[in-house]
Short mmCIF file of C-alpha atoms in Angstrom, two decimals:
data_model
loop_
_atom_site.label_atom_id
_atom_site.label_comp_id
_atom_site.label_asym_id
_atom_site.label_seq_id
_atom_site.Cartn_x
_atom_site.Cartn_y
_atom_site.Cartn_z
CA UNK J 1 -34.25 -17.17 -28.40
CA UNK J 2 -31.18 -18.30 -26.43
CA UNK J 3 -29.41 -21.29 -27.88
CA UNK J 4 -26.33 -23.20 -26.72
CA UNK J 5 -24.77 -25.46 -29.33
CA UNK J 6 -22.07 -27.95 -28.30
CA UNK J 7 -20.61 -25.55 -25.72
CA UNK J 8 -17.29 -26.54 -24.15
CA UNK J 9 -15.61 -24.63 -21.31
CA UNK J 10 -12.38 -25.60 -19.62
CA UNK J 11 -10.72 -24.29 -16.46
CA UNK J 12 -7.08 -25.25 -16.93
CA UNK J 13 -7.09 -29.01 -17.31
CA UNK J 14 -10.61 -29.48 -16.04
CA UNK J 15 -13.33 -29.56 -18.65
CA UNK J 16 -16.37 -28.05 -16.90
CA UNK J 17 -18.71 -28.18 -19.90
CA UNK J 18 -18.32 -30.99 -22.41
CA UNK J 19 -20.69 -30.16 -25.21
CA UNK J 20 -23.80 -28.58 -23.73
CA UNK J 21 -26.65 -27.96 -26.14
CA UNK J 22 -29.90 -26.41 -24.99
CA UNK J 23 -32.38 -23.78 -26.08
CA UNK J 24 -34.77 -21.37 -24.44
CA UNK J 25 -37.70 -20.12 -26.52
CA UNK J 26 -39.30 -16.69 -26.20
CA UNK J 27 -41.72 -16.51 -23.27
CA UNK J 28 -40.63 -19.75 -21.61
CA UNK J 29 -39.29 -20.52 -18.17
CA UNK J 30 -36.70 -23.24 -18.55
CA UNK J 31 -35.09 -25.03 -15.62
CA UNK J 32 -31.50 -26.21 -15.62
CA UNK J 33 -31.11 -28.83 -12.90
CA UNK J 34 -28.13 -30.71 -11.59
CA UNK J 35 -25.89 -31.38 -8.63
CA UNK J 36 -22.98 -29.35 -7.34
CA UNK J 37 -20.23 -29.21 -9.92
CA UNK J 38 -22.43 -30.36 -12.78
CA UNK J 39 -21.66 -27.16 -14.70
CA UNK J 40 -24.88 -25.17 -14.19
CA UNK J 41 -23.23 -21.95 -13.08
CA UNK J 42 -20.53 -22.32 -15.71
CA UNK J 43 -23.26 -22.55 -18.35
CA UNK J 44 -24.63 -19.17 -17.24
CA UNK J 45 -21.17 -17.63 -16.93
CA UNK J 46 -20.40 -18.74 -20.47
CA UNK J 47 -23.50 -16.91 -21.72
CA UNK J 48 -22.51 -13.80 -19.72
CA UNK J 49 -19.04 -13.82 -21.29
CA UNK J 50 -17.43 -14.25 -17.86
CA UNK J 51 -15.65 -17.39 -19.05
CA UNK J 52 -14.48 -18.05 -22.62
CA UNK J 53 -15.80 -20.97 -24.66
CA UNK J 54 -13.20 -23.42 -25.84
CA UNK J 55 -15.59 -24.75 -28.45
CA UNK J 56 -19.19 -24.32 -29.58
CA UNK J 57 -21.47 -21.30 -29.89
CA UNK J 58 -24.12 -19.47 -27.92
CA UNK J 59 -26.55 -17.41 -29.92
CA UNK J 60 -29.07 -14.87 -28.72
CA UNK J 61 -31.90 -13.93 -31.08
CA UNK J 62 -30.02 -15.71 -33.85
CA UNK J 63 -26.89 -13.58 -33.36
CA UNK J 64 -23.67 -14.76 -31.70
CA UNK J 65 -23.29 -13.23 -28.23
CA UNK J 66 -20.84 -10.35 -27.82
CA UNK J 67 -17.60 -11.17 -25.98
CA UNK J 68 -17.69 -8.40 -23.35
CA UNK J 69 -19.92 -8.94 -20.31
CA UNK J 70 -21.27 -5.36 -20.41
CA UNK J 71 -22.28 -5.75 -24.06
CA UNK J 72 -24.16 -8.93 -23.18
CA UNK J 73 -26.13 -7.05 -20.53
CA UNK J 74 -26.77 -4.17 -22.90
CA UNK J 75 -28.09 -6.66 -25.44
CA UNK J 76 -30.77 -7.79 -22.98
CA UNK J 77 -29.35 -11.00 -21.50
CA UNK J 78 -29.05 -10.45 -17.74
CA UNK J 79 -27.55 -12.83 -15.19
CA UNK J 80 -28.47 -12.89 -11.49
CA UNK J 81 -25.40 -14.57 -10.02
CA UNK J 82 -25.16 -17.29 -7.44
CA UNK J 83 -24.89 -15.90 -3.93
CA UNK J 84 -26.79 -12.73 -4.98
CA UNK J 85 -23.75 -10.42 -4.89
CA UNK J 86 -25.67 -7.46 -3.57
CA UNK J 87 -23.36 -4.47 -3.06
CA UNK J 88 -23.26 -4.44 0.70
CA UNK J 89 -22.50 -0.79 1.48
CA UNK J 90 -24.72 0.60 -1.27
CA UNK J 91 -28.36 1.25 -0.48
CA UNK J 92 -31.15 -0.81 -1.98
CA UNK J 93 -32.01 2.10 -4.28
CA UNK J 94 -28.38 2.45 -5.40
CA UNK J 95 -28.23 -1.28 -6.10
CA UNK J 96 -31.29 -0.94 -8.31
CA UNK J 97 -29.91 2.14 -10.03
CA UNK J 98 -26.75 0.22 -10.87
CA UNK J 99 -28.89 -2.25 -12.75
CA UNK J 100 -29.66 0.60 -15.14
CA UNK J 101 -26.01 1.53 -15.61
CA UNK J 102 -25.82 0.40 -19.22
CA UNK J 103 -29.08 2.10 -20.16
CA UNK J 104 -28.64 5.62 -21.54
CA UNK J 105 -32.27 6.61 -21.11
CA UNK J 106 -32.46 7.63 -17.45
CA UNK J 107 -36.22 8.22 -17.60
CA UNK J 108 -36.86 4.61 -18.49
CA UNK J 109 -34.48 3.49 -15.73
CA UNK J 110 -36.53 5.32 -13.13
CA UNK J 111 -39.73 3.91 -14.66
CA UNK J 112 -38.29 0.42 -14.33
CA UNK J 113 -37.28 1.08 -10.72
CA UNK J 114 -40.87 2.13 -9.99
CA UNK J 115 -41.97 -1.08 -11.70
CA UNK J 116 -39.67 -3.11 -9.41
CA UNK J 117 -41.09 -1.34 -6.35
CA UNK J 118 -44.60 -2.25 -7.55
CA UNK J 119 -43.60 -5.88 -8.05
CA UNK J 120 -41.60 -6.08 -4.79
CA UNK J 121 -43.13 -3.59 -2.33
CA UNK J 122 -40.76 -4.78 0.38
CA UNK J 123 -37.85 -3.19 -1.49
CA UNK J 124 -39.65 0.16 -1.60
CA UNK J 125 -39.77 0.08 2.19
CA UNK J 126 -36.07 -0.78 2.38
CA UNK J 127 -34.88 1.57 -0.33
CA UNK J 128 -32.57 3.64 1.89
CA UNK J 129 -31.11 0.69 3.76
CA UNK J 130 -27.67 -0.73 2.97
CA UNK J 131 -27.77 -3.94 0.96
CA UNK J 132 -25.56 -5.85 3.39
CA UNK J 133 -28.00 -5.36 6.27
CA UNK J 134 -30.85 -7.22 4.56
CA UNK J 135 -31.75 -10.86 5.13
CA UNK J 136 -30.81 -13.47 2.54
CA UNK J 137 -34.28 -13.54 1.01
CA UNK J 138 -34.45 -9.76 0.83
CA UNK J 139 -31.01 -9.69 -0.80
CA UNK J 140 -32.24 -12.19 -3.38
CA UNK J 141 -35.13 -9.88 -4.20
CA UNK J 142 -32.70 -6.97 -4.55
CA UNK J 143 -30.57 -9.05 -6.92
CA UNK J 144 -33.60 -9.95 -9.02
CA UNK J 145 -35.01 -6.41 -8.94
CA UNK J 146 -31.65 -4.98 -9.94
CA UNK J 147 -31.48 -7.32 -12.93
CA UNK J 148 -34.97 -6.24 -14.00
CA UNK J 149 -33.85 -2.60 -14.06
CA UNK J 150 -31.37 -3.60 -16.76
CA UNK J 151 -34.39 -4.36 -18.96
CA UNK J 152 -33.75 -8.03 -19.70
CA UNK J 153 -35.40 -9.91 -22.54
CA UNK J 154 -33.94 -13.09 -21.09
CA UNK J 155 -33.24 -13.35 -17.36
CA UNK J 156 -30.83 -16.01 -16.09
CA UNK J 157 -31.15 -16.85 -12.40
CA UNK J 158 -28.49 -18.88 -10.60
CA UNK J 159 -29.88 -20.74 -7.59
CA UNK J 160 -32.20 -18.04 -6.28
CA UNK J 161 -33.47 -20.43 -3.59
CA UNK J 162 -30.05 -21.13 -2.11
CA UNK J 163 -29.95 -20.75 1.66
CA UNK J 164 -33.52 -19.49 1.95
CA UNK J 165 -36.25 -20.70 4.28
CA UNK J 166 -39.00 -22.73 2.53
CA UNK J 167 -41.54 -19.91 2.71
CA UNK J 168 -39.05 -17.51 1.18
CA UNK J 169 -38.23 -20.04 -1.56
CA UNK J 170 -41.91 -20.14 -2.47
CA UNK J 171 -42.08 -16.34 -2.48
CA UNK J 172 -39.03 -16.04 -4.75
CA UNK J 173 -40.39 -18.67 -7.14
CA UNK J 174 -43.67 -16.79 -7.25
CA UNK J 175 -41.82 -13.60 -8.17
CA UNK J 176 -40.00 -15.44 -10.96
CA UNK J 177 -43.31 -16.79 -12.26
CA UNK J 178 -44.80 -13.29 -12.28
CA UNK J 179 -41.79 -11.82 -14.08
CA UNK J 180 -42.23 -14.49 -16.74
CA UNK J 181 -45.96 -13.83 -16.95
CA UNK J 182 -45.16 -10.20 -17.75
CA UNK J 183 -43.19 -11.31 -20.79
CA UNK J 184 -39.60 -11.94 -19.70
CA UNK J 185 -38.05 -15.22 -20.77
CA UNK J 186 -36.33 -17.02 -17.89
CA UNK J 187 -33.55 -19.58 -17.62
CA UNK J 188 -33.58 -20.86 -14.04
CA UNK J 189 -30.66 -22.79 -12.57
CA UNK J 190 -31.63 -24.74 -9.47
CA UNK J 191 -30.62 -27.56 -7.18
CA UNK J 192 -34.04 -27.37 -5.63
CA UNK J 193 -35.69 -29.36 -8.43
CA UNK J 194 -39.08 -29.50 -6.75
CA UNK J 195 -39.36 -25.71 -6.49
CA UNK J 196 -38.01 -25.19 -9.99
CA UNK J 197 -40.16 -27.74 -11.78
CA UNK J 198 -43.23 -26.25 -10.08
CA UNK J 199 -42.99 -23.07 -12.13
CA UNK J 200 -41.12 -24.03 -15.30
CA UNK J 201 -42.33 -25.18 -18.70
CA UNK J 202 -39.38 -27.33 -19.64
CA UNK J 203 -36.21 -28.50 -18.03
CA UNK J 204 -32.74 -29.89 -18.66
CA UNK J 205 -30.67 -32.03 -16.34
CA UNK J 206 -26.95 -31.43 -16.41
CA UNK J 207 -24.44 -34.03 -15.18
CA UNK J 208 -20.67 -33.73 -15.39
CA UNK J 209 -20.84 -31.05 -18.03
CA UNK J 210 -23.34 -32.67 -20.40
CA UNK J 211 -27.11 -32.62 -20.69
CA UNK J 212 -28.38 -36.08 -19.80
CA UNK J 213 -32.14 -35.51 -19.73
CA UNK J 214 -34.57 -32.95 -21.06
CA UNK J 215 -38.28 -32.55 -21.51
CA UNK J 216 -41.41 -30.80 -20.29
CA UNK J 217 -41.37 -30.05 -16.58
CA UNK J 218 -44.33 -32.32 -15.85
CA UNK J 219 -42.59 -35.25 -17.53
CA UNK J 220 -39.27 -34.58 -15.79
CA UNK J 221 -41.02 -34.41 -12.44
CA UNK J 222 -42.30 -37.97 -13.03
CA UNK J 223 -39.10 -39.37 -14.51
CA UNK J 224 -37.76 -42.04 -12.16
CA UNK J 225 -34.18 -40.86 -12.59
CA UNK J 226 -35.07 -37.30 -11.62
CA UNK J 227 -37.25 -38.48 -8.76
CA UNK J 228 -34.47 -40.62 -7.42
CA UNK J 229 -31.65 -38.14 -7.83
CA UNK J 230 -33.33 -34.82 -7.06
CA UNK J 231 -36.82 -35.19 -5.66
CA UNK J 232 -36.76 -38.24 -3.45
CA UNK J 233 -39.61 -40.70 -3.71
CA UNK S 1 -1.56 28.26 18.18
CA UNK S 2 -4.22 29.20 15.67
CA UNK S 3 -1.38 29.93 13.27
CA UNK S 4 -0.29 26.30 13.61
CA UNK S 5 -3.80 25.10 12.89
CA UNK S 6 -4.05 27.23 9.79
CA UNK S 7 -0.63 26.20 8.46
CA UNK S 8 -1.43 22.58 9.18
CA UNK S 9 -4.74 22.72 7.36
CA UNK S 10 -3.07 24.41 4.41
CA UNK S 11 -0.36 21.79 3.95
CA UNK S 12 -2.94 19.14 4.80
CA UNK S 13 -5.11 20.17 1.87
CA UNK S 14 -2.25 19.27 -0.50
CA UNK S 15 -1.81 15.94 1.23
CA UNK S 16 -5.54 15.36 0.98
CA UNK S 17 -5.60 15.99 -2.78
CA UNK S 18 -2.81 13.49 -3.35
CA UNK S 19 -4.20 11.01 -0.83
CA UNK S 20 -7.52 10.96 -2.69
CA UNK S 21 -5.97 9.43 -5.78
CA UNK S 22 -4.10 6.91 -3.66
CA UNK S 23 -7.23 5.91 -1.88
CA UNK S 24 -9.48 5.80 -4.95
CA UNK S 25 -7.09 3.56 -6.85
CA UNK S 26 -6.62 1.30 -3.85
CA UNK S 27 -10.35 1.15 -3.32
CA UNK S 28 -11.15 0.12 -6.85
CA UNK S 29 -8.32 -2.27 -7.78
CA UNK S 30 -6.60 -2.87 -4.41
CA UNK S 31 -3.32 -1.52 -5.74
CA UNK S 32 -0.98 0.73 -3.78
CA UNK S 33 0.01 2.94 -6.66
CA UNK S 34 3.50 3.98 -5.62
CA UNK S 35 3.82 6.00 -8.82
CA UNK S 36 1.12 8.35 -7.60
CA UNK S 37 3.53 10.81 -5.97
CA UNK S 38 5.39 11.07 -9.28
CA UNK S 39 2.19 12.04 -11.03
CA UNK S 40 2.10 14.95 -8.59
CA UNK S 41 5.66 15.83 -9.63
CA UNK S 42 4.69 15.61 -13.31
CA UNK S 43 1.78 17.95 -12.61
CA UNK S 44 4.22 20.50 -11.26
CA UNK S 45 6.42 20.14 -14.36
CA UNK S 46 3.45 20.29 -16.72
CA UNK S 47 2.37 23.51 -15.03
CA UNK S 48 5.94 24.79 -15.32
CA UNK S 49 6.04 24.09 -19.07
CA UNK S 50 2.69 25.77 -19.68
CA UNK S 51 3.56 28.87 -17.67
CA UNK S 52 7.01 29.16 -19.26
CA UNK S 53 5.38 28.88 -22.67
CA UNK S 54 3.03 31.75 -21.92
CA UNK S 55 6.06 33.87 -21.10
CA UNK S 56 6.24 37.09 -19.14
CA UNK S 57 3.07 37.01 -17.11
CA UNK S 58 2.33 40.20 -15.34
CA UNK S 59 1.39 40.01 -11.73
CA UNK S 60 -2.18 41.09 -12.40
CA UNK S 61 -2.78 38.05 -14.57
CA UNK S 62 -0.88 35.61 -12.45
CA UNK S 63 -3.95 34.05 -10.88
CA UNK S 64 -5.64 33.61 -14.26
CA UNK S 65 -2.48 32.12 -15.74
CA UNK S 66 -2.11 29.85 -12.75
CA UNK S 67 -5.66 28.52 -13.07
CA UNK S 68 -5.05 27.95 -16.78
CA UNK S 69 -1.86 26.04 -16.03
CA UNK S 70 -3.69 24.09 -13.33
CA UNK S 71 -6.36 22.92 -15.77
CA UNK S 72 -3.77 22.06 -18.42
CA UNK S 73 -1.65 20.15 -15.90
CA UNK S 74 -4.70 18.25 -14.68
CA UNK S 75 -5.51 17.19 -18.22
CA UNK S 76 -1.91 16.07 -18.81
CA UNK S 77 -1.52 14.14 -15.56
CA UNK S 78 -5.00 12.66 -15.87
CA UNK S 79 -4.15 11.35 -19.32
CA UNK S 80 -0.84 10.07 -18.05
CA UNK S 81 -2.51 8.22 -15.20
CA UNK S 82 -4.82 6.52 -17.69
CA UNK S 83 -1.82 5.59 -19.83
CA UNK S 84 0.09 4.14 -16.88
CA UNK S 85 -2.89 2.02 -15.90
CA UNK S 86 -3.42 0.82 -19.45
CA UNK S 87 0.22 -0.04 -20.11
CA UNK S 88 1.52 -1.17 -16.73
CA UNK S 89 -1.37 -2.26 -14.51
CA UNK S 90 -4.18 -3.60 -16.70
CA UNK S 91 -2.11 -6.44 -18.22
CA UNK S 92 -1.39 -7.57 -14.65
CA UNK S 93 -4.95 -7.47 -13.38
CA UNK S 94 -5.61 -10.83 -11.76
CA UNK S 95 -1.90 -11.38 -11.08
CA UNK S 96 -0.69 -11.66 -7.50
CA UNK S 97 -0.77 -8.29 -5.81
CA UNK S 98 2.96 -8.27 -5.18
CA UNK S 99 3.66 -8.36 -8.93
CA UNK S 100 1.55 -5.26 -9.51
CA UNK S 101 3.08 -3.53 -6.50
CA UNK S 102 6.58 -4.04 -7.85
CA UNK S 103 5.42 -2.78 -11.24
CA UNK S 104 4.15 0.34 -9.50
CA UNK S 105 7.57 0.91 -7.97
CA UNK S 106 9.05 0.44 -11.44
CA UNK S 107 6.65 2.98 -12.92
CA UNK S 108 7.62 5.38 -10.16
CA UNK S 109 11.33 5.15 -11.04
CA UNK S 110 10.56 5.38 -14.76
CA UNK S 111 8.68 8.62 -14.26
CA UNK S 112 11.25 10.11 -11.88
CA UNK S 113 14.30 9.36 -13.98
CA UNK S 114 12.44 10.05 -17.23
CA UNK S 115 11.90 13.59 -16.03
CA UNK S 116 15.47 13.70 -14.73
CA UNK S 117 16.76 12.75 -18.18
CA UNK S 118 14.71 15.51 -19.72
CA UNK S 119 16.18 18.14 -17.44
CA UNK S 120 17.25 17.17 -13.99
CA UNK S 121 17.99 20.56 -12.53
CA UNK S 122 15.54 21.93 -10.04
CA UNK S 123 13.40 24.59 -11.69
CA UNK S 124 12.06 27.80 -10.33
CA UNK S 125 8.35 28.04 -10.86
CA UNK S 126 7.72 31.01 -13.18
CA UNK S 127 4.63 32.28 -11.42
CA UNK S 128 4.19 32.79 -7.75
CA UNK S 129 0.95 33.94 -6.34
CA UNK S 130 1.55 37.38 -4.87
CA UNK S 131 1.77 37.01 -1.18
CA UNK S 132 -0.33 39.75 0.22
CA UNK S 133 -0.98 38.89 3.84
CA UNK S 134 -3.79 39.63 6.24
CA UNK S 135 -3.97 39.30 9.96
CA UNK S 136 -7.08 37.45 11.05
CA UNK S 137 -7.40 36.68 14.76
CA UNK S 138 -3.66 37.04 15.02
CA UNK S 139 -3.08 34.54 12.21
CA UNK S 140 -1.10 35.49 9.16
CA UNK S 141 -3.04 34.37 6.11
CA UNK S 142 -1.80 35.06 2.61
CA UNK S 143 -3.97 35.56 -0.44
CA UNK S 144 -2.04 32.74 -2.10
CA UNK S 145 -2.87 30.31 0.67
CA UNK S 146 -6.49 31.32 0.60
CA UNK S 147 -6.81 30.94 -3.18
CA UNK S 148 -5.03 27.57 -3.25
CA UNK S 149 -7.02 26.25 -0.37
CA UNK S 150 -10.27 27.36 -1.99
CA UNK S 151 -9.30 25.46 -5.14
CA UNK S 152 -8.38 22.36 -3.13
CA UNK S 153 -11.63 22.42 -1.17
CA UNK S 154 -13.61 23.03 -4.35
CA UNK S 155 -12.02 20.01 -6.03
CA UNK S 156 -12.70 17.83 -3.01
CA UNK S 157 -16.36 18.81 -2.82
CA UNK S 158 -16.74 18.20 -6.55
CA UNK S 159 -15.17 14.76 -6.21
CA UNK S 160 -17.32 13.82 -3.23
CA UNK S 161 -20.45 14.72 -5.17
CA UNK S 162 -19.25 12.89 -8.24
CA UNK S 163 -18.60 9.68 -6.35
CA UNK S 164 -21.75 9.79 -4.26
CA UNK S 165 -24.32 11.13 -6.69
CA UNK S 166 -23.50 10.14 -10.26
CA UNK S 167 -23.96 6.89 -12.07
CA UNK S 168 -20.22 6.50 -12.72
CA UNK S 169 -19.47 7.21 -9.07
CA UNK S 170 -21.92 4.52 -8.08
CA UNK S 171 -20.20 2.13 -10.47
CA UNK S 172 -16.84 2.98 -8.87
CA UNK S 173 -18.17 2.09 -5.44
CA UNK S 174 -19.69 -1.10 -6.83
CA UNK S 175 -16.42 -2.22 -8.45
CA UNK S 176 -14.60 -1.52 -5.19
CA UNK S 177 -16.97 -3.94 -3.43
CA UNK S 178 -17.29 -6.64 -6.09
CA UNK S 179 -15.81 -6.29 -9.59
CA UNK S 180 -17.49 -9.41 -10.92
CA UNK S 181 -20.88 -8.32 -9.61
CA UNK S 182 -20.38 -4.97 -11.30
CA UNK S 183 -19.60 -6.70 -14.61
CA UNK S 184 -22.94 -8.49 -14.41
CA UNK S 185 -24.68 -5.14 -13.99
CA UNK S 186 -23.42 -4.10 -17.39
CA UNK S 187 -20.67 -1.88 -15.99
CA UNK S 188 -17.74 -1.50 -18.36
CA UNK S 189 -15.20 -2.10 -15.63
CA UNK S 190 -12.20 -1.12 -17.75
CA UNK S 191 -13.70 2.24 -18.64
CA UNK S 192 -14.62 3.02 -15.04
CA UNK S 193 -11.13 2.07 -13.80
CA UNK S 194 -9.60 4.32 -16.47
CA UNK S 195 -11.78 7.15 -15.30
CA UNK S 196 -10.76 6.57 -11.69
CA UNK S 197 -7.10 6.85 -12.69
CA UNK S 198 -7.86 10.00 -14.66
CA UNK S 199 -9.55 11.71 -11.74
CA UNK S 200 -7.04 10.60 -9.11
CA UNK S 201 -4.08 11.60 -11.26
CA UNK S 202 -5.63 14.93 -12.22
CA UNK S 203 -6.09 15.77 -8.52
CA UNK S 204 -2.46 14.91 -7.84
CA UNK S 205 -1.43 17.05 -10.83
CA UNK S 206 -3.44 19.96 -9.44
CA UNK S 207 -1.69 19.57 -6.09
CA UNK S 208 1.66 19.56 -7.93
CA UNK S 209 0.97 22.88 -9.66
CA UNK S 210 -0.30 24.37 -6.43
CA UNK S 211 2.80 23.23 -4.55
CA UNK S 212 5.02 24.62 -7.31
CA UNK S 213 3.30 27.98 -7.19
CA UNK S 214 3.44 28.09 -3.42
CA UNK S 215 6.93 26.83 -2.67
CA UNK S 216 8.42 28.21 -5.89
CA UNK S 217 10.79 25.31 -6.59
CA UNK S 218 10.21 21.98 -8.30
CA UNK S 219 12.47 18.99 -8.91
CA UNK S 220 12.12 15.43 -10.16
CA UNK S 221 12.15 13.72 -6.75
CA UNK S 222 9.60 16.02 -5.16
CA UNK S 223 6.88 13.39 -5.51
CA UNK S 224 8.64 10.73 -3.50
CA UNK S 225 8.14 12.09 -0.03
CA UNK S 226 4.69 13.50 -0.64
CA UNK S 227 3.66 10.16 -2.14
CA UNK S 228 4.58 8.43 1.10
CA UNK S 229 2.88 11.13 3.14
CA UNK S 230 -0.26 10.85 1.05
CA UNK S 231 -0.16 7.12 1.66
CA UNK S 232 0.07 7.84 5.38
CA UNK S 233 -2.89 10.18 5.12
CA UNK S 234 -4.90 7.60 3.19
CA UNK S 235 -4.13 4.95 5.83
CA UNK S 236 -5.08 7.34 8.64
CA UNK S 237 -8.45 8.04 7.08
CA UNK S 238 -9.07 4.43 6.09
CA UNK S 239 -7.62 3.45 2.73
CA UNK S 240 -10.25 3.13 0.02
CA UNK S 241 -12.47 5.67 1.72
CA UNK S 242 -12.78 9.02 -0.08
CA UNK S 243 -13.86 11.14 2.86
CA UNK S 244 -11.29 9.31 4.95
CA UNK S 245 -8.53 10.44 2.58
CA UNK S 246 -9.63 14.05 2.91
CA UNK S 247 -9.83 13.80 6.68
CA UNK S 248 -6.51 11.94 6.86
CA UNK S 249 -4.77 14.57 4.73
CA UNK S 250 -5.97 17.46 6.85
CA UNK S 251 -5.22 15.60 10.06
CA UNK S 252 -1.72 14.71 8.92
CA UNK S 253 -1.09 18.35 8.04
CA UNK S 254 -2.19 19.36 11.53
CA UNK S 255 -0.13 16.67 13.23
CA UNK S 256 2.93 17.73 11.27
CA UNK S 257 2.46 21.38 12.09
CA UNK S 258 2.19 20.65 15.79
CA UNK S 259 4.85 17.97 15.77
CA UNK S 260 7.33 20.23 14.01
CA UNK S 261 6.50 23.07 16.36
CA UNK S 262 7.04 21.11 19.54
CA UNK S 263 9.77 18.70 18.44
CA UNK S 264 11.61 20.88 15.97
CA UNK S 265 11.37 21.00 12.17
CA UNK S 266 14.01 18.32 11.60
CA UNK S 267 11.73 15.79 13.32
CA UNK S 268 8.79 16.48 10.99
CA UNK S 269 9.13 13.45 8.73
CA UNK S 270 10.15 11.13 11.56
CA UNK S 271 6.98 12.14 13.34
CA UNK S 272 4.86 11.60 10.20
CA UNK S 273 6.05 8.08 9.60
CA UNK S 274 5.86 7.21 13.29
CA UNK S 275 2.17 8.11 12.95
CA UNK S 276 1.92 5.77 9.97
CA UNK S 277 3.43 2.91 11.96
CA UNK S 278 1.12 3.55 14.90
CA UNK S 279 -1.94 3.54 12.65
CA UNK S 280 -0.89 0.41 10.79
CA UNK S 281 -0.38 -1.50 14.02
CA UNK S 282 -3.20 -0.10 16.15
CA UNK S 283 -5.96 0.78 13.74
CA UNK S 284 -5.15 -0.48 10.23
CA UNK S 285 -8.67 0.20 9.00
CA UNK S 286 -8.16 3.91 9.68
CA UNK S 287 -10.59 6.40 11.13
CA UNK S 288 -13.42 6.01 8.61
CA UNK S 289 -12.50 2.68 7.11
CA UNK S 290 -14.95 0.51 8.96
CA UNK S 291 -17.05 -1.85 6.94
CA UNK S 292 -20.67 -2.57 7.49
CA UNK S 293 -21.20 -6.01 8.97
CA UNK S 294 -22.66 -8.40 6.50
CA UNK S 295 -25.42 -10.88 7.08
CA UNK S 296 -25.52 -13.99 4.98
#
């Protein structure tokens, strides 16, 4: 459904991605693991048209991705960025409404917002509160809920567990699993390999801008290289 | 005393209209658009051209003609603001702020001396709102003042609703906070920025026509001083904050009225810019410009 073929991205002289190829099939949750600076976020930004490719292609449903970020969102590929980026002085409800910006049909936007409130009842309670006053975990839920209002067919999540307490990490992962169970395909970028591999079908390991390992989550979780580098024995 | 308050609020409503565009543009792309005062001047000239074209307007129709000219001038200045952003500011987005600031000064001179080249002489505005005056509580209020102020207040209320209640307004506030985050929400940032320039410039154009009709004389440098005063008003209210710009405009009008009364008219502008300096050094965030504290 989402396929990266030999994707290269450079920032000035630094080559951040050096030929990344990976694919996400309809209905899957796929993990993209790796250390700081491995190129995980850049991979997502390339798909969101935030950074240009210097070589290679990314296709979505067999079509090349559009080159404007708003057209990518409109097409159904939605990116929850690293650090959540909740709009701090907008209320929770306004943050969610913004997720529906690109959608012309306002009735379906408000249906989706109701759907988010059903999935994440905490947000319904906080709907009138400013985004910046929420805790980190709550902000992560806002960021995810907001992306759902955009009506994604594929949801890309960048380190949703970052900076969260272990209980909150488990809660966020559970939300991601439920979103996937309701039919949304997910590409999950994580440093927290244990949490990610617990809910994903397959995974890729990215190192220095190339994919060095890939396979079913259960196999990756047993792979000595993954255990040593990311899980600890 | 009450007369001073009324006069101050009246002049302040012009300042507020111009300050709004200043503040909106600063809020969304962090640019001090020094060409904004010249858009106000162009509004006055656009109104002048329209009204001259209509020809001998009888007094009975003057208000109708004036409103027509106001709408036309708003469309012209709004379009011009969009053009300026597209040609001069968008190519520099992401450049150091100083580069864009200098470009804005360049745009300002281009507009001023472009108009000067087209006809530098001061013009007499062809329509003046008939100044029938009433005495209310010992204050002399003219019909013209009342009509212009009603228009100004109407525009400000409309803008406030637009920014706070519509989807595009929400997108404007989102871009002001985090442009990249807004991109990921599917917001066409370029289109929303264009629209911000349109609205801000149209408001300045409206103020230009109103000033022309009220003072009766327009000239190509008329935007310079009011641009700086609108900047002062925007800083007083908290730059980037819409309600702050309105409050700052009205407050500056009041301060000027009282300052000029007690210090003498020749001290008016000195007083205004002294206020600017005080605000910049004592409370640079302005009256309403406080940000919510953020938890990480």
